[in-house]
PDB file of N, CA, C and O in Angstrom:
ATOM      1  N   MET A   1      22.613 -59.307  74.421  1.00  0.00           N
ATOM      2  CA  MET A   1      24.211 -58.132  74.715  1.00  0.00           C
ATOM      3  C   MET A   1      25.260 -58.907  75.314  1.00  0.00           C
ATOM      4  O   MET A   1      26.076 -57.764  75.235  1.00  0.00           O
ATOM      5  N   ARG A   2      25.029 -59.929  76.446  1.00  0.00           N
ATOM      6  CA  ARG A   2      26.622 -60.324  76.542  1.00  0.00           C
ATOM      7  C   ARG A   2      26.941 -60.975  75.631  1.00  0.00           C
ATOM      8  O   ARG A   2      28.309 -61.096  75.302  1.00  0.00           O
ATOM      9  N   ILE A   3      26.545 -61.131  74.010  1.00  0.00           N
ATOM     10  CA  ILE A   3      27.930 -61.498  73.163  1.00  0.00           C
ATOM     11  C   ILE A   3      28.148 -60.697  72.756  1.00  0.00           C
ATOM     12  O   ILE A   3      29.545 -60.933  72.690  1.00  0.00           O
ATOM     13  N   LEU A   4      27.498 -59.650  72.117  1.00  0.00           N
ATOM     14  CA  LEU A   4      28.962 -58.340  72.469  1.00  0.00           C
ATOM     15  C   LEU A   4      29.106 -58.190  72.911  1.00  0.00           C
ATOM     16  O   LEU A   4      30.610 -57.662  72.739  1.00  0.00           O
ATOM     17  N   TRP A   5      29.205 -58.582  74.142  1.00  0.00           N
ATOM     18  CA  TRP A   5      29.971 -57.379  75.307  1.00  0.00           C
ATOM     19  C   TRP A   5      31.203 -58.198  75.702  1.00  0.00           C
ATOM     20  O   TRP A   5      32.415 -57.900  75.453  1.00  0.00           O
ATOM     21  N   GLU A   6      31.327 -60.021  74.906  1.00  0.00           N
ATOM     22  CA  GLU A   6      32.679 -61.322  75.194  1.00  0.00           C
ATOM     23  C   GLU A   6      32.755 -60.826  74.214  1.00  0.00           C
ATOM     24  O   GLU A   6      34.364 -61.044  73.830  1.00  0.00           O
ATOM     25  N   LEU A   7      32.424 -60.219  72.592  1.00  0.00           N
ATOM     26  CA  LEU A   7      33.423 -59.920  71.521  1.00  0.00           C
ATOM     27  C   LEU A   7      33.341 -58.618  71.455  1.00  0.00           C
ATOM     28  O   LEU A   7      34.626 -58.124  71.383  1.00  0.00           O
ATOM     29  N   HIS A   8      33.313 -58.045  72.193  1.00  0.00           N
ATOM     30  CA  HIS A   8      34.129 -56.218  72.532  1.00  0.00           C
ATOM     31  C   HIS A   8      34.596 -56.732  73.489  1.00  0.00           C
ATOM     32  O   HIS A   8      36.210 -56.269  73.242  1.00  0.00           O
ATOM     33  N   GLU A   9      35.417 -56.991  74.978  1.00  0.00           N
ATOM     34  CA  GLU A   9      36.101 -57.576  75.926  1.00  0.00           C
ATOM     35  C   GLU A   9      37.026 -58.895  74.850  1.00  0.00           C
ATOM     36  O   GLU A   9      38.396 -58.318  75.624  1.00  0.00           O
ATOM     37  N   HIS A  10      36.897 -59.039  73.979  1.00  0.00           N
ATOM     38  CA  HIS A  10      38.166 -60.787  73.679  1.00  0.00           C
ATOM     39  C   HIS A  10      38.115 -61.455  72.019  1.00  0.00           C
ATOM     40  O   HIS A  10      38.291 -62.130  72.241  1.00  0.00           O
ATOM     41  N   ALA A  11      37.589 -60.471  71.542  1.00  0.00           N
ATOM     42  CA  ALA A  11      37.337 -61.153  70.191  1.00  0.00           C
ATOM     43  C   ALA A  11      38.588 -60.992  69.385  1.00  0.00           C
ATOM     44  O   ALA A  11      39.442 -60.895  70.284  1.00  0.00           O
ATOM     45  N   PRO A  12      39.400 -62.276  68.629  1.00  0.00           N
ATOM     46  CA  PRO A  12      37.782 -62.845  68.593  1.00  0.00           C
ATOM     47  C   PRO A  12      37.942 -64.363  68.742  1.00  0.00           C
ATOM     48  O   PRO A  12      38.552 -64.640  70.103  1.00  0.00           O
ATOM     49  N   LEU A  13      36.404 -64.680  68.952  1.00  0.00           N
ATOM     50  CA  LEU A  13      36.146 -65.927  69.373  1.00  0.00           C
ATOM     51  C   LEU A  13      35.970 -66.834  68.537  1.00  0.00           C
ATOM     52  O   LEU A  13      34.731 -67.114  67.999  1.00  0.00           O
ATOM     53  N   THR A  14      35.916 -68.420  68.746  1.00  0.00           N
ATOM     54  CA  THR A  14      35.215 -69.808  68.221  1.00  0.00           C
ATOM     55  C   THR A  14      33.846 -70.033  69.064  1.00  0.00           C
ATOM     56  O   THR A  14      33.807 -69.190  70.104  1.00  0.00           O
ATOM     57  N   PHE A  15      33.036 -70.331  68.494  1.00  0.00           N
ATOM     58  CA  PHE A  15      31.857 -70.818  68.853  1.00  0.00           C
ATOM     59  C   PHE A  15      31.951 -71.612  69.775  1.00  0.00           C
ATOM     60  O   PHE A  15      31.438 -70.935  71.119  1.00  0.00           O
ATOM     61  N   ASN A  16      32.231 -72.226  70.122  1.00  0.00           N
ATOM     62  CA  ASN A  16      32.863 -72.874  70.969  1.00  0.00           C
ATOM     63  C   ASN A  16      33.509 -72.391  72.619  1.00  0.00           C
ATOM     64  O   ASN A  16      32.606 -71.714  74.114  1.00  0.00           O
ATOM     65  N   THR A  17      34.453 -71.404  73.062  1.00  0.00           N
ATOM     66  CA  THR A  17      34.668 -70.069  73.041  1.00  0.00           C
ATOM     67  C   THR A  17      33.515 -69.658  73.994  1.00  0.00           C
ATOM     68  O   THR A  17      33.422 -68.966  74.789  1.00  0.00           O
ATOM     69  N   LEU A  18      32.790 -69.300  73.387  1.00  0.00           N
ATOM     70  CA  LEU A  18      31.845 -67.881  73.084  1.00  0.00           C
ATOM     71  C   LEU A  18      30.964 -68.329  73.750  1.00  0.00           C
ATOM     72  O   LEU A  18      30.539 -67.720  74.675  1.00  0.00           O
ATOM     73  N   GLN A  19      30.981 -69.964  73.764  1.00  0.00           N
ATOM     74  CA  GLN A  19      29.284 -70.471  74.222  1.00  0.00           C
ATOM     75  C   GLN A  19      29.693 -70.262  75.651  1.00  0.00           C
ATOM     76  O   GLN A  19      29.225 -70.895  76.391  1.00  0.00           O
ATOM     77  N   ARG A  20      31.335 -70.792  76.198  1.00  0.00           N
ATOM     78  CA  ARG A  20      31.396 -71.098  77.109  1.00  0.00           C
ATOM     79  C   ARG A  20      31.723 -69.920  77.745  1.00  0.00           C
ATOM     80  O   ARG A  20      31.273 -69.708  78.860  1.00  0.00           O
ATOM     81  N   ARG A  21      31.982 -68.519  77.592  1.00  0.00           N
ATOM     82  CA  ARG A  21      32.233 -67.650  78.077  1.00  0.00           C
ATOM     83  C   ARG A  21      31.020 -67.026  78.268  1.00  0.00           C
ATOM     84  O   ARG A  21      30.702 -65.739  79.226  1.00  0.00           O
ATOM     85  N   CYS A  22      29.990 -67.165  77.083  1.00  0.00           N
ATOM     86  CA  CYS A  22      28.270 -67.521  77.938  1.00  0.00           C
ATOM     87  C   CYS A  22      27.477 -67.696  78.669  1.00  0.00           C
ATOM     88  O   CYS A  22      26.914 -68.189  78.953  1.00  0.00           O
ATOM     89  N   ASP A  23      28.365 -68.419  79.865  1.00  0.00           N
ATOM     90  CA  ASP A  23      27.775 -69.107  81.270  1.00  0.00           C
ATOM     91  C   ASP A  23      27.214 -70.480  80.031  1.00  0.00           C
ATOM     92  O   ASP A  23      25.794 -70.460  80.365  1.00  0.00           O
ATOM     93  N   GLY A  24      27.543 -70.919  79.358  1.00  0.00           N
ATOM     94  CA  GLY A  24      26.638 -72.164  78.310  1.00  0.00           C
ATOM     95  C   GLY A  24      25.090 -72.098  78.274  1.00  0.00           C
ATOM     96  O   GLY A  24      24.801 -72.566  77.746  1.00  0.00           O
ATOM     97  N   MET A  25      25.352 -70.799  77.292  1.00  0.00           N
ATOM     98  CA  MET A  25      24.411 -69.831  76.234  1.00  0.00           C
ATOM     99  C   MET A  25      24.176 -72.236  75.940  1.00  0.00           C
ATOM    100  O   MET A  25      24.774 -72.501  74.754  1.00  0.00           O
ATOM    101  N   SER A  26      22.859 -72.517  75.565  1.00  0.00           N
ATOM    102  CA  SER A  26      22.924 -73.337  74.677  1.00  0.00           C
ATOM    103  C   SER A  26      23.486 -72.464  72.704  1.00  0.00           C
ATOM    104  O   SER A  26      22.925 -72.052  72.725  1.00  0.00           O
ATOM    105  N   SER A  27      23.946 -74.340  72.410  1.00  0.00           N
ATOM    106  CA  SER A  27      24.311 -74.340  70.934  1.00  0.00           C
ATOM    107  C   SER A  27      23.017 -73.237  70.113  1.00  0.00           C
ATOM    108  O   SER A  27      23.357 -72.651  69.234  1.00  0.00           O
ATOM    109  N   SER A  28      22.025 -73.459  69.971  1.00  0.00           N
ATOM    110  CA  SER A  28      20.953 -73.558  69.005  1.00  0.00           C
ATOM    111  C   SER A  28      20.965 -71.985  69.578  1.00  0.00           C
ATOM    112  O   SER A  28      20.418 -71.251  68.714  1.00  0.00           O
ATOM    113  N   VAL A  29      20.448 -71.556  70.517  1.00  0.00           N
ATOM    114  CA  VAL A  29      20.535 -69.986  70.860  1.00  0.00           C
ATOM    115  C   VAL A  29      21.825 -69.190  70.529  1.00  0.00           C
ATOM    116  O   VAL A  29      21.329 -68.253  69.743  1.00  0.00           O
ATOM    117  N   LEU A  30      22.707 -70.086  70.349  1.00  0.00           N
ATOM    118  CA  LEU A  30      23.508 -69.380  70.256  1.00  0.00           C
ATOM    119  C   LEU A  30      23.697 -68.926  68.783  1.00  0.00           C
ATOM    120  O   LEU A  30      23.868 -67.500  68.562  1.00  0.00           O
ATOM    121  N   SER A  31      23.781 -69.740  67.974  1.00  0.00           N
ATOM    122  CA  SER A  31      23.789 -69.481  67.135  1.00  0.00           C
ATOM    123  C   SER A  31      22.506 -68.818  66.499  1.00  0.00           C
ATOM    124  O   SER A  31      23.207 -68.565  65.508  1.00  0.00           O
ATOM    125  N   GLN A  32      21.149 -68.617  67.010  1.00  0.00           N
ATOM    126  CA  GLN A  32      20.123 -68.466  66.289  1.00  0.00           C
ATOM    127  C   GLN A  32      20.617 -66.596  66.351  1.00  0.00           C
ATOM    128  O   GLN A  32      20.817 -65.757  64.973  1.00  0.00           O
ATOM    129  N   ARG A  33      21.063 -66.171  67.617  1.00  0.00           N
ATOM    130  CA  ARG A  33      22.105 -64.525  68.647  1.00  0.00           C
ATOM    131  C   ARG A  33      22.725 -64.313  67.087  1.00  0.00           C
ATOM    132  O   ARG A  33      22.652 -62.949  66.469  1.00  0.00           O
ATOM    133  N   LEU A  34      23.814 -65.055  66.650  1.00  0.00           N
ATOM    134  CA  LEU A  34      25.485 -64.547  65.863  1.00  0.00           C
ATOM    135  C   LEU A  34      24.398 -64.379  64.191  1.00  0.00           C
ATOM    136  O   LEU A  34      24.601 -63.509  64.259  1.00  0.00           O
ATOM    137  N   GLY A  35      23.266 -65.512  64.483  1.00  0.00           N
ATOM    138  CA  GLY A  35      23.063 -65.657  62.961  1.00  0.00           C
ATOM    139  C   GLY A  35      22.272 -64.369  62.742  1.00  0.00           C
ATOM    140  O   GLY A  35      22.196 -63.319  61.732  1.00  0.00           O
ATOM    141  N   VAL A  36      21.149 -63.960  64.021  1.00  0.00           N
ATOM    142  CA  VAL A  36      21.078 -62.230  64.054  1.00  0.00           C
ATOM    143  C   VAL A  36      21.312 -61.198  64.125  1.00  0.00           C
ATOM    144  O   VAL A  36      21.867 -60.180  63.479  1.00  0.00           O
ATOM    145  N   LEU A  37      23.157 -61.241  64.227  1.00  0.00           N
ATOM    146  CA  LEU A  37      24.088 -60.292  64.182  1.00  0.00           C
ATOM    147  C   LEU A  37      25.299 -60.542  62.773  1.00  0.00           C
ATOM    148  O   LEU A  37      25.340 -59.411  62.684  1.00  0.00           O
ATOM    149  N   ARG A  38      24.980 -61.422  62.164  1.00  0.00           N
ATOM    150  CA  ARG A  38      25.273 -61.705  61.201  1.00  0.00           C
ATOM    151  C   ARG A  38      24.179 -60.789  60.274  1.00  0.00           C
ATOM    152  O   ARG A  38      25.105 -59.826  59.247  1.00  0.00           O
ATOM    153  N   GLU A  39      23.395 -60.889  60.242  1.00  0.00           N
ATOM    154  CA  GLU A  39      21.995 -59.967  58.901  1.00  0.00           C
ATOM    155  C   GLU A  39      22.401 -58.990  59.454  1.00  0.00           C
ATOM    156  O   GLU A  39      22.089 -57.861  58.609  1.00  0.00           O
ATOM    157  N   THR A  40      21.924 -58.426  60.560  1.00  0.00           N
ATOM    158  CA  THR A  40      22.040 -56.800  60.569  1.00  0.00           C
ATOM    159  C   THR A  40      23.939 -56.496  61.061  1.00  0.00           C
ATOM    160  O   THR A  40      24.138 -55.251  61.419  1.00  0.00           O
ATOM    161  N   ARG A  41      24.869 -57.496  60.642  1.00  0.00           N
ATOM    162  CA  ARG A  41      25.615 -56.648  60.492  1.00  0.00           C
ATOM    163  C   ARG A  41      26.676 -56.518  61.806  1.00  0.00           C
ATOM    164  O   ARG A  41      27.511 -55.055  61.290  1.00  0.00           O
ATOM    165  N   ILE A  42      26.653 -56.553  62.687  1.00  0.00           N
ATOM    166  CA  ILE A  42      26.800 -56.309  64.592  1.00  0.00           C
ATOM    167  C   ILE A  42      27.806 -57.654  63.971  1.00  0.00           C
ATOM    168  O   ILE A  42      28.975 -56.845  64.225  1.00  0.00           O
ATOM    169  N   THR A  43      28.550 -58.968  63.329  1.00  0.00           N
ATOM    170  CA  THR A  43      29.053 -59.565  64.371  1.00  0.00           C
ATOM    171  C   THR A  43      29.912 -60.139  62.814  1.00  0.00           C
ATOM    172  O   THR A  43      28.433 -60.011  61.855  1.00  0.00           O
ATOM    173  N   VAL A  44      30.948 -60.762  62.894  1.00  0.00           N
ATOM    174  CA  VAL A  44      31.410 -61.016  61.148  1.00  0.00           C
ATOM    175  C   VAL A  44      32.295 -61.898  61.885  1.00  0.00           C
ATOM    176  O   VAL A  44      32.664 -63.289  62.906  1.00  0.00           O
ATOM    177  N   ALA A  45      31.874 -64.030  61.358  1.00  0.00           N
ATOM    178  CA  ALA A  45      32.183 -64.804  61.763  1.00  0.00           C
ATOM    179  C   ALA A  45      33.616 -65.301  60.853  1.00  0.00           C
ATOM    180  O   ALA A  45      33.870 -65.095  59.223  1.00  0.00           O
ATOM    181  N   GLY A  46      34.634 -65.631  61.250  1.00  0.00           N
ATOM    182  CA  GLY A  46      36.548 -64.920  60.639  1.00  0.00           C
ATOM    183  C   GLY A  46      37.043 -66.647  60.342  1.00  0.00           C
ATOM    184  O   GLY A  46      36.521 -67.546  61.270  1.00  0.00           O
ATOM    185  N   PRO A  47      38.359 -67.108  60.028  1.00  0.00           N
ATOM    186  CA  PRO A  47      38.872 -68.289  60.338  1.00  0.00           C
ATOM    187  C   PRO A  47      38.856 -68.511  61.379  1.00  0.00           C
ATOM    188  O   PRO A  47      38.601 -69.410  62.072  1.00  0.00           O
ATOM    189  N   ASP A  48      39.333 -66.963  62.062  1.00  0.00           N
ATOM    190  CA  ASP A  48      39.820 -67.032  63.885  1.00  0.00           C
ATOM    191  C   ASP A  48      38.790 -66.700  64.376  1.00  0.00           C
ATOM    192  O   ASP A  48      39.247 -66.615  65.554  1.00  0.00           O
ATOM    193  N   GLY A  49      37.428 -66.968  64.005  1.00  0.00           N
ATOM    194  CA  GLY A  49      36.658 -66.886  65.116  1.00  0.00           C
ATOM    195  C   GLY A  49      35.338 -65.724  64.702  1.00  0.00           C
ATOM    196  O   GLY A  49      35.479 -64.870  64.008  1.00  0.00           O
ATOM    197  N   TYR A  50      34.253 -65.667  66.030  1.00  0.00           N
ATOM    198  CA  TYR A  50      33.769 -64.038  66.449  1.00  0.00           C
ATOM    199  C   TYR A  50      33.747 -62.629  66.413  1.00  0.00           C
ATOM    200  O   TYR A  50      35.008 -62.786  67.073  1.00  0.00           O
ATOM    201  N   ARG A  51      33.801 -61.983  65.289  1.00  0.00           N
ATOM    202  CA  ARG A  51      33.953 -60.611  66.008  1.00  0.00           C
ATOM    203  C   ARG A  51      32.767 -59.578  66.043  1.00  0.00           C
ATOM    204  O   ARG A  51      32.259 -60.344  65.099  1.00  0.00           O
ATOM    205  N   LEU A  52      33.048 -58.466  65.673  1.00  0.00           N
ATOM    206  CA  LEU A  52      32.453 -57.165  66.276  1.00  0.00           C
ATOM    207  C   LEU A  52      32.628 -56.381  64.416  1.00  0.00           C
ATOM    208  O   LEU A  52      34.343 -55.822  63.970  1.00  0.00           O
ATOM    209  N   THR A  53      32.048 -56.140  63.585  1.00  0.00           N
ATOM    210  CA  THR A  53      32.022 -55.366  62.095  1.00  0.00           C
ATOM    211  C   THR A  53      32.326 -54.010  62.904  1.00  0.00           C
ATOM    212  O   THR A  53      32.139 -53.459  64.267  1.00  0.00           O
ATOM    213  N   ALA A  54      32.608 -53.245  62.174  1.00  0.00           N
ATOM    214  CA  ALA A  54      32.407 -51.407  62.341  1.00  0.00           C
ATOM    215  C   ALA A  54      31.761 -51.042  63.591  1.00  0.00           C
ATOM    216  O   ALA A  54      31.158 -50.221  64.435  1.00  0.00           O
ATOM    217  N   LEU A  55      30.102 -51.632  62.928  1.00  0.00           N
ATOM    218  CA  LEU A  55      28.532 -50.905  63.143  1.00  0.00           C
ATOM    219  C   LEU A  55      28.562 -51.673  64.829  1.00  0.00           C
ATOM    220  O   LEU A  55      28.068 -51.378  65.489  1.00  0.00           O
ATOM    221  N   GLY A  56      29.466 -52.766  64.924  1.00  0.00           N
ATOM    222  CA  GLY A  56      28.903 -53.258  66.634  1.00  0.00           C
ATOM    223  C   GLY A  56      29.846 -53.152  67.460  1.00  0.00           C
ATOM    224  O   GLY A  56      29.877 -52.143  68.321  1.00  0.00           O
ATOM    225  N   ALA A  57      31.109 -52.191  67.044  1.00  0.00           N
ATOM    226  CA  ALA A  57      31.808 -51.589  67.663  1.00  0.00           C
ATOM    227  C   ALA A  57      31.225 -50.301  68.496  1.00  0.00           C
ATOM    228  O   ALA A  57      31.454 -50.400  69.277  1.00  0.00           O
ATOM    229  N   GLU A  58      30.172 -49.826  67.731  1.00  0.00           N
ATOM    230  CA  GLU A  58      29.957 -48.292  67.360  1.00  0.00           C
ATOM    231  C   GLU A  58      28.923 -49.295  68.495  1.00  0.00           C
ATOM    232  O   GLU A  58      28.777 -48.101  69.645  1.00  0.00           O
ATOM    233  N   LEU A  59      27.793 -49.538  68.190  1.00  0.00           N
ATOM    234  CA  LEU A  59      26.914 -49.962  69.449  1.00  0.00           C
ATOM    235  C   LEU A  59      27.765 -50.079  70.628  1.00  0.00           C
ATOM    236  O   LEU A  59      26.910 -49.687  72.291  1.00  0.00           O
ATOM    237  N   VAL A  60      28.444 -51.247  71.193  1.00  0.00           N
ATOM    238  CA  VAL A  60      28.732 -51.266  71.705  1.00  0.00           C
ATOM    239  C   VAL A  60      29.800 -49.973  73.020  1.00  0.00           C
ATOM    240  O   VAL A  60      29.140 -49.513  73.820  1.00  0.00           O
ATOM    241  N   GLU A  61      29.921 -48.792  71.714  1.00  0.00           N
ATOM    242  CA  GLU A  61      30.400 -47.417  71.970  1.00  0.00           C
ATOM    243  C   GLU A  61      29.494 -47.091  72.537  1.00  0.00           C
ATOM    244  O   GLU A  61      29.097 -46.241  74.241  1.00  0.00           O
ATOM    245  N   HIS A  62      27.930 -46.903  72.181  1.00  0.00           N
ATOM    246  CA  HIS A  62      26.865 -46.982  72.708  1.00  0.00           C
ATOM    247  C   HIS A  62      26.310 -46.943  73.741  1.00  0.00           C
ATOM    248  O   HIS A  62      25.653 -46.307  75.028  1.00  0.00           O
ATOM    249  N   LEU A  63      26.698 -48.139  73.886  1.00  0.00           N
ATOM    250  CA  LEU A  63      26.576 -48.988  75.354  1.00  0.00           C
ATOM    251  C   LEU A  63      27.361 -48.854  76.282  1.00  0.00           C
ATOM    252  O   LEU A  63      26.590 -49.500  77.929  1.00  0.00           O
ATOM    253  N   LEU A  64      28.018 -48.344  76.466  1.00  0.00           N
ATOM    254  CA  LEU A  64      29.198 -48.006  77.785  1.00  0.00           C
ATOM    255  C   LEU A  64      28.448 -47.324  78.570  1.00  0.00           C
ATOM    256  O   LEU A  64      29.047 -47.519  79.425  1.00  0.00           O
ATOM    257  N   PRO A  65      27.987 -46.330  78.378  1.00  0.00           N
ATOM    258  CA  PRO A  65      27.567 -45.287  79.596  1.00  0.00           C
ATOM    259  C   PRO A  65      27.027 -46.221  80.169  1.00  0.00           C
ATOM    260  O   PRO A  65      26.486 -46.154  81.730  1.00  0.00           O
ATOM    261  N   LEU A  66      26.058 -47.235  79.540  1.00  0.00           N
ATOM    262  CA  LEU A  66      24.875 -48.518  80.340  1.00  0.00           C
ATOM    263  C   LEU A  66      25.698 -48.973  81.968  1.00  0.00           C
ATOM    264  O   LEU A  66      25.455 -49.315  82.629  1.00  0.00           O
ATOM    265  N   VAL A  67      26.467 -49.003  81.467  1.00  0.00           N
ATOM    266  CA  VAL A  67      27.095 -50.293  81.806  1.00  0.00           C
ATOM    267  C   VAL A  67      28.346 -49.163  82.934  1.00  0.00           C
ATOM    268  O   VAL A  67      28.357 -50.072  84.628  1.00  0.00           O
ATOM    269  N   THR A  68      28.250 -48.051  82.916  1.00  0.00           N
ATOM    270  CA  THR A  68      28.737 -47.029  83.730  1.00  0.00           C
ATOM    271  C   THR A  68      27.464 -46.850  85.154  1.00  0.00           C
ATOM    272  O   THR A  68      27.673 -47.039  86.011  1.00  0.00           O
ATOM    273  N   TRP A  69      26.529 -46.540  84.417  1.00  0.00           N
ATOM    274  CA  TRP A  69      25.599 -46.874  85.112  1.00  0.00           C
ATOM    275  C   TRP A  69      25.046 -47.638  86.338  1.00  0.00           C
ATOM    276  O   TRP A  69      25.033 -47.356  87.693  1.00  0.00           O
ATOM    277  N   SER A  70      25.075 -48.778  85.735  1.00  0.00           N
ATOM    278  CA  SER A  70      24.785 -49.952  86.913  1.00  0.00           C
ATOM    279  C   SER A  70      25.938 -50.319  87.017  1.00  0.00           C
ATOM    280  O   SER A  70      25.824 -51.246  88.906  1.00  0.00           O
ATOM    281  N   GLU A  71      27.092 -50.197  86.701  1.00  0.00           N
ATOM    282  CA  GLU A  71      28.754 -50.602  88.248  1.00  0.00           C
ATOM    283  C   GLU A  71      27.599 -49.171  89.644  1.00  0.00           C
ATOM    284  O   GLU A  71      28.188 -49.936  90.668  1.00  0.00           O
ATOM    285  N   ARG A  72      27.386 -48.223  89.129  1.00  0.00           N
ATOM    286  CA  ARG A  72      27.108 -47.136  90.142  1.00  0.00           C
ATOM    287  C   ARG A  72      26.405 -47.242  90.853  1.00  0.00           C
ATOM    288  O   ARG A  72      26.178 -47.895  92.396  1.00  0.00           O
ATOM    289  N   TRP A  73      25.095 -48.453  89.966  1.00  0.00           N
ATOM    290  CA  TRP A  73      23.638 -49.077  90.852  1.00  0.00           C
ATOM    291  C   TRP A  73      24.610 -49.922  92.214  1.00  0.00           C
ATOM    292  O   TRP A  73      23.463 -49.507  92.838  1.00  0.00           O
ATOM    293  N   ALA A  74      24.801 -51.222  91.008  1.00  0.00           N
ATOM    294  CA  ALA A  74      25.326 -52.292  91.689  1.00  0.00           C
ATOM    295  C   ALA A  74      26.485 -51.424  93.212  1.00  0.00           C
ATOM    296  O   ALA A  74      26.039 -51.780  94.420  1.00  0.00           O
ATOM    297  N   ALA A  75      27.124 -50.887  92.861  1.00  0.00           N
ATOM    298  CA  ALA A  75      28.015 -50.419  94.401  1.00  0.00           C
ATOM    299  C   ALA A  75      26.777 -49.822  95.627  1.00  0.00           C
ATOM    300  O   ALA A  75      27.271 -50.009  96.157  1.00  0.00           O
ATOM    301  N   GLU A  76      25.401 -48.827  94.415  1.00  0.00           N
ATOM    302  CA  GLU A  76      24.988 -48.293  95.988  1.00  0.00           C
ATOM    303  C   GLU A  76      23.374 -49.095  96.027  1.00  0.00           C
ATOM    304  O   GLU A  76      23.640 -49.118  97.801  1.00  0.00           O
ATOM    305  N   ILE A  77      23.994 -50.310  95.442  1.00  0.00           N
ATOM    306  CA  ILE A  77      22.969 -51.834  96.152  1.00  0.00           C
ATOM    307  C   ILE A  77      24.070 -51.898  97.596  1.00  0.00           C
ATOM    308  O   ILE A  77      23.305 -52.325  98.522  1.00  0.00           O
ATOM    309  N   ASP A  78      24.824 -51.860  96.779  1.00  0.00           N
ATOM    310  CA  ASP A  78      25.928 -52.760  98.340  1.00  0.00           C
ATOM    311  C   ASP A  78      25.889 -52.016  99.404  1.00  0.00           C
ATOM    312  O   ASP A  78      26.028 -52.541  99.916  1.00  0.00           O
ATOM    313  N   HIS A  79      26.293 -51.159  99.587  1.00  0.00           N
ATOM    314  CA  HIS A  79      26.686 -49.870 100.140  1.00  0.00           C
ATOM    315  C   HIS A  79      25.425 -48.448  99.508  1.00  0.00           C
ATOM    316  O   HIS A  79      26.271 -47.349  99.271  1.00  0.00           O
ATOM    317  N   PRO A  80      24.484 -48.524 100.954  1.00  0.00           N
ATOM    318  CA  PRO A  80      24.064 -47.096 100.016  1.00  0.00           C
ATOM    319  C   PRO A  80      24.257 -46.603 101.165  1.00  0.00           C
ATOM    320  O   PRO A  80      24.938 -46.892 102.187  1.00  0.00           O
ATOM    321  N   SER A  81      24.198 -45.135 100.242  1.00  0.00           N
ATOM    322  CA  SER A  81      24.280 -43.398 101.284  1.00  0.00           C
ATOM    323  C   SER A  81      23.611 -43.314 102.261  1.00  0.00           C
ATOM    324  O   SER A  81      22.562 -43.335 102.067  1.00  0.00           O
ATOM    325  N   GLN A  82      24.040 -42.539 103.018  1.00  0.00           N
ATOM    326  CA  GLN A  82      23.194 -42.458 104.509  1.00  0.00           C
ATOM    327  C   GLN A  82      22.742 -40.838 103.825  1.00  0.00           C
ATOM    328  O   GLN A  82      22.848 -40.171 104.099  1.00  0.00           O
ATOM    329  N   VAL A  83      21.304 -40.927 103.401  1.00  0.00           N
ATOM    330  CA  VAL A  83      20.589 -39.739 103.065  1.00  0.00           C
ATOM    331  C   VAL A  83      19.983 -39.487 104.166  1.00  0.00           C
ATOM    332  O   VAL A  83      18.898 -40.021 105.119  1.00  0.00           O
TER     333      VAL A  83
END
């Protein structure tokens, strides 16, 4: 999920930049996960770095409602409503 989000927000990203943006995820884990994302045609590597494919961008669009929900949930945790 983190890789998808970073590529959605900041693509293209080189491997090293993506690793830093993913809080220092180990290179072996990042490489493995990028491999899976490439095999499933969700990401692609180009000369300027990794980016989402059209399929990857569509996947992220379907995940955006979860982002909205999690932001509301976090706000509720920080400031519980008086019920």
